[in-house]
């Protein structure tokens, strides 16, 4: 790393209004963490909050805490906190289950809604090849039940694939591999014009950049449905609960197939027959996972305090600085993310035949990015706890790994269970 | 409470081989907890284990812990620990999602299996009215998709309702309200003879009494499917992950509709097309909820150490002693649980017009049982942390509440959100 980059990093950190927030997270010594888009860092307040939930609410409060600690409303209360961060109203979002399970609920609900509107012949769920696998897989489960037909069309042919058979357009706002952003407004409008509904997966954009679900179309209806992940930019912990959004105009007609007791209008009436709750609560299925939700709440509160617009501004500055550093250090890697920072989320991805080994060599040096099969090296810029100095140092390590051919060592080629 | 009962309780406690285990749980001072069948107590080891998972594995290990802390295998590893407690083989059980979500997967899988066998006309899922609501509701979600038809038949007419239309018999082994046990062997055999599959909900029996899923039928095939709850007798914490069982003979043909990436044969190959994992791992859907699973593991380990046969023996002794105490104290309540302890799980339930208010009056005295709409007062006997002396004292309080009419105070009639 050059002296110049080091100085530049210091001056950027000095000017960074978000710099003090790093102290609100526990970042391990000796680690530069460029993987907050896979699993966010631990907020400093989380262990204490969990101790309180575990010893106080569970241990001492026991069953009474469903009322006294208001566990029963935690999914909706947390949803209401996430809502403004994704351009939704509080009553349109709930935290529950996993992203995958929420995808199932909402894909099925969209198909059901089309049937109710007399569009039962529309069975196609349209997405793009290379979308995050679980999004594509969840369509397949419904396909096997003959409830859906999956259609994949590349980015440049999506609009022409939006024909009369399409019930739902299902896309990930920021691509998990490349970070490329879809124009949410353009696609939402096109889908609506074609008579389709839209479901946005916000896993790589929620908490990372401003999302405007309700107002993405200037003079038309906004997004219909959305899901998102709790363990990436929201720092909710490994396998944290996910969240789901349904536009208010759809809530009354909403019917989702995972009709569990917590989605019932009166769960504690214990009736034999299911009557869906009127609001977003209907999206709940089983008993809420209180420990996971409590941890997620800490992370969401932090992101809300920092503000997604500020966070996105800093992450764009971080990624641009990463590119500058690469240039100065003479590292030439094939960028697969958009070079325009406004067209990507909070990450940069590069293609290299030996991406896996390079990633492992970096991890051995304490620079944690990640690898995505088959040949993608992915660096995430979670701005809540990353410094410009970290970027400069990370690129210094990357330059060394490439210059020395360190990644060629056999130990870096052994595949782990999770890559 | 009479002196005699007090002495009798002391001698029972002195002779109780499980008595020292109470120290392994945190039971709040001043509380007699007769609701471990709703939310189990906090194991003493859980807070420290959670601190380690949160600070060590998440905070310091970050994304690396999917491999280094073996998070990726936690659902199957924990399933393998639950397996022997419910009469299953290690490769037949997995911990994941909620009981409700697992019900959906397995009901749909059973219907799918019947179609594959050429029995597509069999669409009826048979259960009993008054089964735990979520079990009944989850059938309704599939009914709306025209994949299932729900049929409810009372206990004494279940066998005759098992006709050629029945694809699946879905029953709860120990009834949530009354604790009455089904004869798992008799019903499993009858279902199989009628060409139906069987799914047992073990929420109120797993961890409470010996369950023999694989060997419940002396000379025939055992249960096909089962689900169960992590937060009751397994002490996994509020909304803990649930577990699911599929008999080994069905694993190869199993197809469940929640085809998320963690159920894929190679999740980290990130392919566009879903290929189900070969084993029980296929039942996974989204990313495993690590915090919830880690807490559940502590509870399961404890129950495994104590042994379900010993636990059930003690819980029967506790509930029999409860009945004796009621008699001695002259409290006459209408028992709705079977009077034969071998025909019930670890609970006793009574019907009373003012069950809600009586329950509240007891809670105010530190005796926590629960109320089930409309008129059931339910006392659970979680033998891992209950003493015979607690039972004697609890009945003393109940006798006082009934004798004085204390429950008539208006404050005990105000309904909380969760009853």
CSV table of N, CA and C in Angstrom, one decimal, chain B residues 273-349:
chain,number,residue,atom,x,y,z
B,273,UNK,N,-31.2,-24.6,-10.8
B,273,UNK,CA,-32.2,-25.6,-10.6
B,273,UNK,C,-32.1,-26.4,-9.3
B,274,UNK,N,-33.3,-26.7,-8.8
B,274,UNK,CA,-33.3,-27.4,-7.5
B,274,UNK,C,-33.1,-28.9,-7.6
B,275,UNK,N,-32.2,-29.4,-6.9
B,275,UNK,CA,-32.1,-30.8,-6.7
B,275,UNK,C,-32.1,-31.1,-5.2
B,276,UNK,N,-33.1,-31.9,-4.8
B,276,UNK,CA,-33.3,-32.1,-3.4
B,276,UNK,C,-32.1,-32.9,-2.8
B,277,UNK,N,-31.7,-32.5,-1.6
B,277,UNK,CA,-30.7,-33.3,-0.9
B,277,UNK,C,-31.3,-34.7,-0.7
B,278,UNK,N,-30.4,-35.7,-0.6
B,278,UNK,CA,-30.9,-37.1,-0.5
B,278,UNK,C,-31.6,-37.4,0.8
B,279,UNK,N,-31.0,-36.9,1.9
B,279,UNK,CA,-31.5,-37.3,3.2
B,279,UNK,C,-32.5,-36.3,3.8
B,280,UNK,N,-32.5,-36.4,5.1
B,280,UNK,CA,-33.5,-35.6,5.9
B,280,UNK,C,-33.2,-34.1,5.7
B,281,UNK,N,-31.9,-33.8,5.3
B,281,UNK,CA,-31.5,-32.4,5.1
B,281,UNK,C,-32.5,-31.7,4.1
B,282,UNK,N,-33.1,-32.5,3.2
B,282,UNK,CA,-34.1,-31.9,2.3
B,282,UNK,C,-35.2,-31.1,2.9
B,283,UNK,N,-35.5,-31.4,4.2
B,283,UNK,CA,-36.6,-30.7,4.9
B,283,UNK,C,-36.2,-29.3,5.2
B,284,UNK,N,-34.9,-29.0,5.2
B,284,UNK,CA,-34.5,-27.6,5.4
B,284,UNK,C,-35.1,-26.7,4.3
B,285,UNK,N,-35.2,-25.4,4.6
B,285,UNK,CA,-35.7,-24.5,3.6
B,285,UNK,C,-34.7,-23.3,3.5
B,286,UNK,N,-34.8,-22.3,4.4
B,286,UNK,CA,-33.9,-21.2,4.4
B,286,UNK,C,-32.7,-21.4,5.2
B,287,UNK,N,-31.9,-20.4,5.5
B,287,UNK,CA,-30.7,-20.4,6.3
B,287,UNK,C,-31.1,-20.8,7.7
B,288,UNK,N,-30.4,-21.8,8.3
B,288,UNK,CA,-30.8,-22.2,9.7
B,288,UNK,C,-30.7,-21.1,10.7
B,289,UNK,N,-31.6,-21.0,11.6
B,289,UNK,CA,-31.6,-20.0,12.7
B,289,UNK,C,-30.7,-20.4,13.8
B,290,UNK,N,-29.4,-20.0,13.7
B,290,UNK,CA,-28.4,-20.5,14.5
B,290,UNK,C,-28.6,-20.2,16.0
B,291,UNK,N,-29.0,-19.0,16.3
B,291,UNK,CA,-29.2,-18.6,17.8
B,291,UNK,C,-30.3,-19.5,18.4
B,292,UNK,N,-31.4,-19.7,17.7
B,292,UNK,CA,-32.4,-20.5,18.2
B,292,UNK,C,-32.0,-22.0,18.3
B,293,UNK,N,-31.3,-22.5,17.4
B,293,UNK,CA,-30.9,-23.9,17.4
B,293,UNK,C,-29.9,-24.1,18.5
B,294,UNK,N,-29.0,-23.2,18.7
B,294,UNK,CA,-28.0,-23.3,19.8
B,294,UNK,C,-28.6,-23.4,21.2
B,295,UNK,N,-29.6,-22.6,21.4
B,295,UNK,CA,-30.3,-22.6,22.7
B,295,UNK,C,-31.1,-23.9,22.8
B,296,UNK,N,-31.7,-24.4,21.7
B,296,UNK,CA,-32.4,-25.6,21.8
B,296,UNK,C,-31.5,-26.8,22.1
B,297,UNK,N,-30.3,-26.7,21.6
B,297,UNK,CA,-29.4,-27.9,21.8
B,297,UNK,C,-29.1,-28.1,23.3
B,298,UNK,N,-29.0,-27.0,24.0
B,298,UNK,CA,-28.7,-27.1,25.5
B,298,UNK,C,-29.9,-27.9,26.1
B,299,UNK,N,-31.1,-27.5,25.8
B,299,UNK,CA,-32.3,-28.1,26.4
B,299,UNK,C,-32.4,-29.6,26.0
B,300,UNK,N,-32.1,-29.9,24.7
B,300,UNK,CA,-32.2,-31.3,24.3
B,300,UNK,C,-31.1,-32.1,25.0
B,301,UNK,N,-29.9,-31.6,25.1
B,301,UNK,CA,-28.9,-32.3,25.8
B,301,UNK,C,-29.3,-32.7,27.2
B,302,UNK,N,-29.9,-31.8,27.9
B,302,UNK,CA,-30.3,-32.0,29.3
B,302,UNK,C,-31.4,-33.1,29.4
B,303,UNK,N,-32.4,-33.1,28.5
B,303,UNK,CA,-33.4,-34.1,28.5
B,303,UNK,C,-32.8,-35.4,28.2
B,304,UNK,N,-31.9,-35.5,27.2
B,304,UNK,CA,-31.3,-36.7,26.8
B,304,UNK,C,-30.5,-37.3,28.0
B,305,UNK,N,-29.8,-36.5,28.8
B,305,UNK,CA,-29.1,-36.9,30.0
B,305,UNK,C,-30.0,-37.5,31.0
B,306,UNK,N,-31.1,-36.9,31.2
B,306,UNK,CA,-32.1,-37.3,32.2
B,306,UNK,C,-32.8,-38.6,31.8
B,307,UNK,N,-33.1,-38.6,30.5
B,307,UNK,CA,-33.8,-39.8,30.0
B,307,UNK,C,-35.3,-39.7,30.0
B,308,UNK,N,-36.0,-39.9,28.9
B,308,UNK,CA,-37.4,-39.6,28.9
B,308,UNK,C,-38.2,-40.6,29.7
B,309,UNK,N,-37.7,-41.9,29.8
B,309,UNK,CA,-38.5,-42.9,30.6
B,309,UNK,C,-38.5,-42.4,32.1
B,310,UNK,N,-37.4,-42.0,32.6
B,310,UNK,CA,-37.3,-41.5,34.0
B,310,UNK,C,-38.2,-40.3,34.2
B,311,UNK,N,-38.1,-39.4,33.2
B,311,UNK,CA,-38.9,-38.1,33.3
B,311,UNK,C,-40.4,-38.4,33.3
B,312,UNK,N,-40.8,-39.4,32.5
B,312,UNK,CA,-42.2,-39.6,32.4
B,312,UNK,C,-42.7,-40.3,33.7
B,313,UNK,N,-41.8,-41.2,34.2
B,313,UNK,CA,-42.2,-41.8,35.5
B,313,UNK,C,-42.4,-40.8,36.6
B,314,UNK,N,-41.5,-39.8,36.6
B,314,UNK,CA,-41.6,-38.8,37.7
B,314,UNK,C,-42.9,-37.9,37.4
B,315,UNK,N,-43.1,-37.6,36.1
B,315,UNK,CA,-44.3,-36.7,35.9
B,315,UNK,C,-45.6,-37.4,36.2
B,316,UNK,N,-45.6,-38.7,36.0
B,316,UNK,CA,-46.8,-39.4,36.4
B,316,UNK,C,-47.0,-39.4,37.9
B,317,UNK,N,-45.9,-39.6,38.6
B,317,UNK,CA,-45.9,-39.5,40.1
B,317,UNK,C,-46.3,-38.1,40.6
B,318,UNK,N,-45.8,-37.1,39.9
B,318,UNK,CA,-46.2,-35.7,40.2
B,318,UNK,C,-47.7,-35.5,40.0
B,319,UNK,N,-48.2,-35.9,38.9
B,319,UNK,CA,-49.6,-35.7,38.6
B,319,UNK,C,-50.5,-36.5,39.5
B,320,UNK,N,-50.1,-37.7,39.8
B,320,UNK,CA,-50.9,-38.5,40.8
B,320,UNK,C,-50.9,-37.9,42.2
B,321,UNK,N,-49.8,-37.3,42.6
B,321,UNK,CA,-49.7,-36.7,43.9
B,321,UNK,C,-50.6,-35.4,43.9
B,322,UNK,N,-50.6,-34.7,42.7
B,322,UNK,CA,-51.5,-33.5,42.6
B,322,UNK,C,-52.9,-33.9,42.8
B,323,UNK,N,-53.4,-35.1,42.2
B,323,UNK,CA,-54.7,-35.5,42.4
B,323,UNK,C,-55.0,-35.9,43.9
B,324,UNK,N,-54.0,-36.6,44.5
B,324,UNK,CA,-54.2,-36.9,46.0
B,324,UNK,C,-54.3,-35.6,46.8
B,325,UNK,N,-53.5,-34.6,46.5
B,325,UNK,CA,-53.5,-33.4,47.3
B,325,UNK,C,-54.9,-32.7,47.1
B,326,UNK,N,-55.4,-32.7,45.9
B,326,UNK,CA,-56.7,-32.1,45.6
B,326,UNK,C,-57.8,-32.8,46.5
B,327,UNK,N,-57.7,-34.1,46.5
B,327,UNK,CA,-58.7,-34.9,47.3
B,327,UNK,C,-58.5,-34.5,48.8
B,328,UNK,N,-57.3,-34.5,49.3
B,328,UNK,CA,-57.1,-34.2,50.8
B,328,UNK,C,-57.6,-32.8,51.1
B,329,UNK,N,-57.4,-31.9,50.2
B,329,UNK,CA,-57.8,-30.5,50.4
B,329,UNK,C,-59.2,-30.2,50.1
B,330,UNK,N,-59.9,-31.2,49.7
B,330,UNK,CA,-61.3,-31.1,49.4
B,330,UNK,C,-61.7,-30.2,48.2
B,331,UNK,N,-60.8,-30.1,47.2
B,331,UNK,CA,-61.0,-29.3,46.0
B,331,UNK,C,-61.7,-30.2,45.0
B,332,UNK,N,-62.9,-29.9,44.6
B,332,UNK,CA,-63.6,-30.8,43.6
B,332,UNK,C,-63.6,-30.0,42.3
B,333,UNK,N,-62.9,-30.5,41.3
B,333,UNK,CA,-62.8,-29.9,40.0
B,333,UNK,C,-63.1,-31.0,39.0
B,334,UNK,N,-63.7,-30.6,37.9
B,334,UNK,CA,-64.0,-31.6,36.9
B,334,UNK,C,-62.8,-32.0,36.0
B,335,UNK,N,-62.2,-33.2,36.2
B,335,UNK,CA,-61.1,-33.6,35.5
B,335,UNK,C,-61.4,-33.9,34.0
B,336,UNK,N,-60.7,-33.3,33.1
B,336,UNK,CA,-61.0,-33.7,31.7
B,336,UNK,C,-59.9,-34.5,31.1
B,337,UNK,N,-58.8,-34.7,31.8
B,337,UNK,CA,-57.7,-35.6,31.4
B,337,UNK,C,-58.1,-37.0,31.8
B,338,UNK,N,-57.5,-38.0,31.2
B,338,UNK,CA,-57.8,-39.4,31.6
B,338,UNK,C,-57.3,-39.5,33.1
B,339,UNK,N,-58.1,-40.3,33.9
B,339,UNK,CA,-57.7,-40.5,35.2
B,339,UNK,C,-56.6,-41.5,35.3
B,340,UNK,N,-56.5,-42.4,34.4
B,340,UNK,CA,-55.4,-43.3,34.3
B,340,UNK,C,-54.1,-42.6,33.8
B,341,UNK,N,-53.1,-42.5,34.7
B,341,UNK,CA,-51.9,-41.8,34.3
B,341,UNK,C,-51.2,-42.4,33.0
B,342,UNK,N,-51.4,-43.6,32.7
B,342,UNK,CA,-50.8,-44.2,31.5
B,342,UNK,C,-51.5,-43.8,30.2
B,343,UNK,N,-52.6,-43.2,30.4
B,343,UNK,CA,-53.3,-42.8,29.2
B,343,UNK,C,-53.2,-41.3,29.0
B,344,UNK,N,-52.3,-40.6,29.7
B,344,UNK,CA,-52.2,-39.1,29.5
B,344,UNK,C,-50.7,-38.8,29.5
B,345,UNK,N,-50.4,-37.6,28.9
B,345,UNK,CA,-49.1,-37.0,28.9
B,345,UNK,C,-48.8,-36.4,30.3
B,346,UNK,N,-47.9,-35.4,30.3
B,346,UNK,CA,-47.5,-34.9,31.6
B,346,UNK,C,-48.3,-33.7,32.1
B,347,UNK,N,-49.6,-33.9,32.0
B,347,UNK,CA,-50.4,-32.7,32.4
B,347,UNK,C,-51.8,-33.2,33.0
B,348,UNK,N,-52.5,-32.3,33.7
B,348,UNK,CA,-53.8,-32.5,34.2
B,348,UNK,C,-54.6,-31.3,33.8
B,349,UNK,N,-55.8,-31.5,33.3
B,349,UNK,CA,-56.7,-30.4,32.9
B,349,UNK,C,-58.0,-30.5,33.5
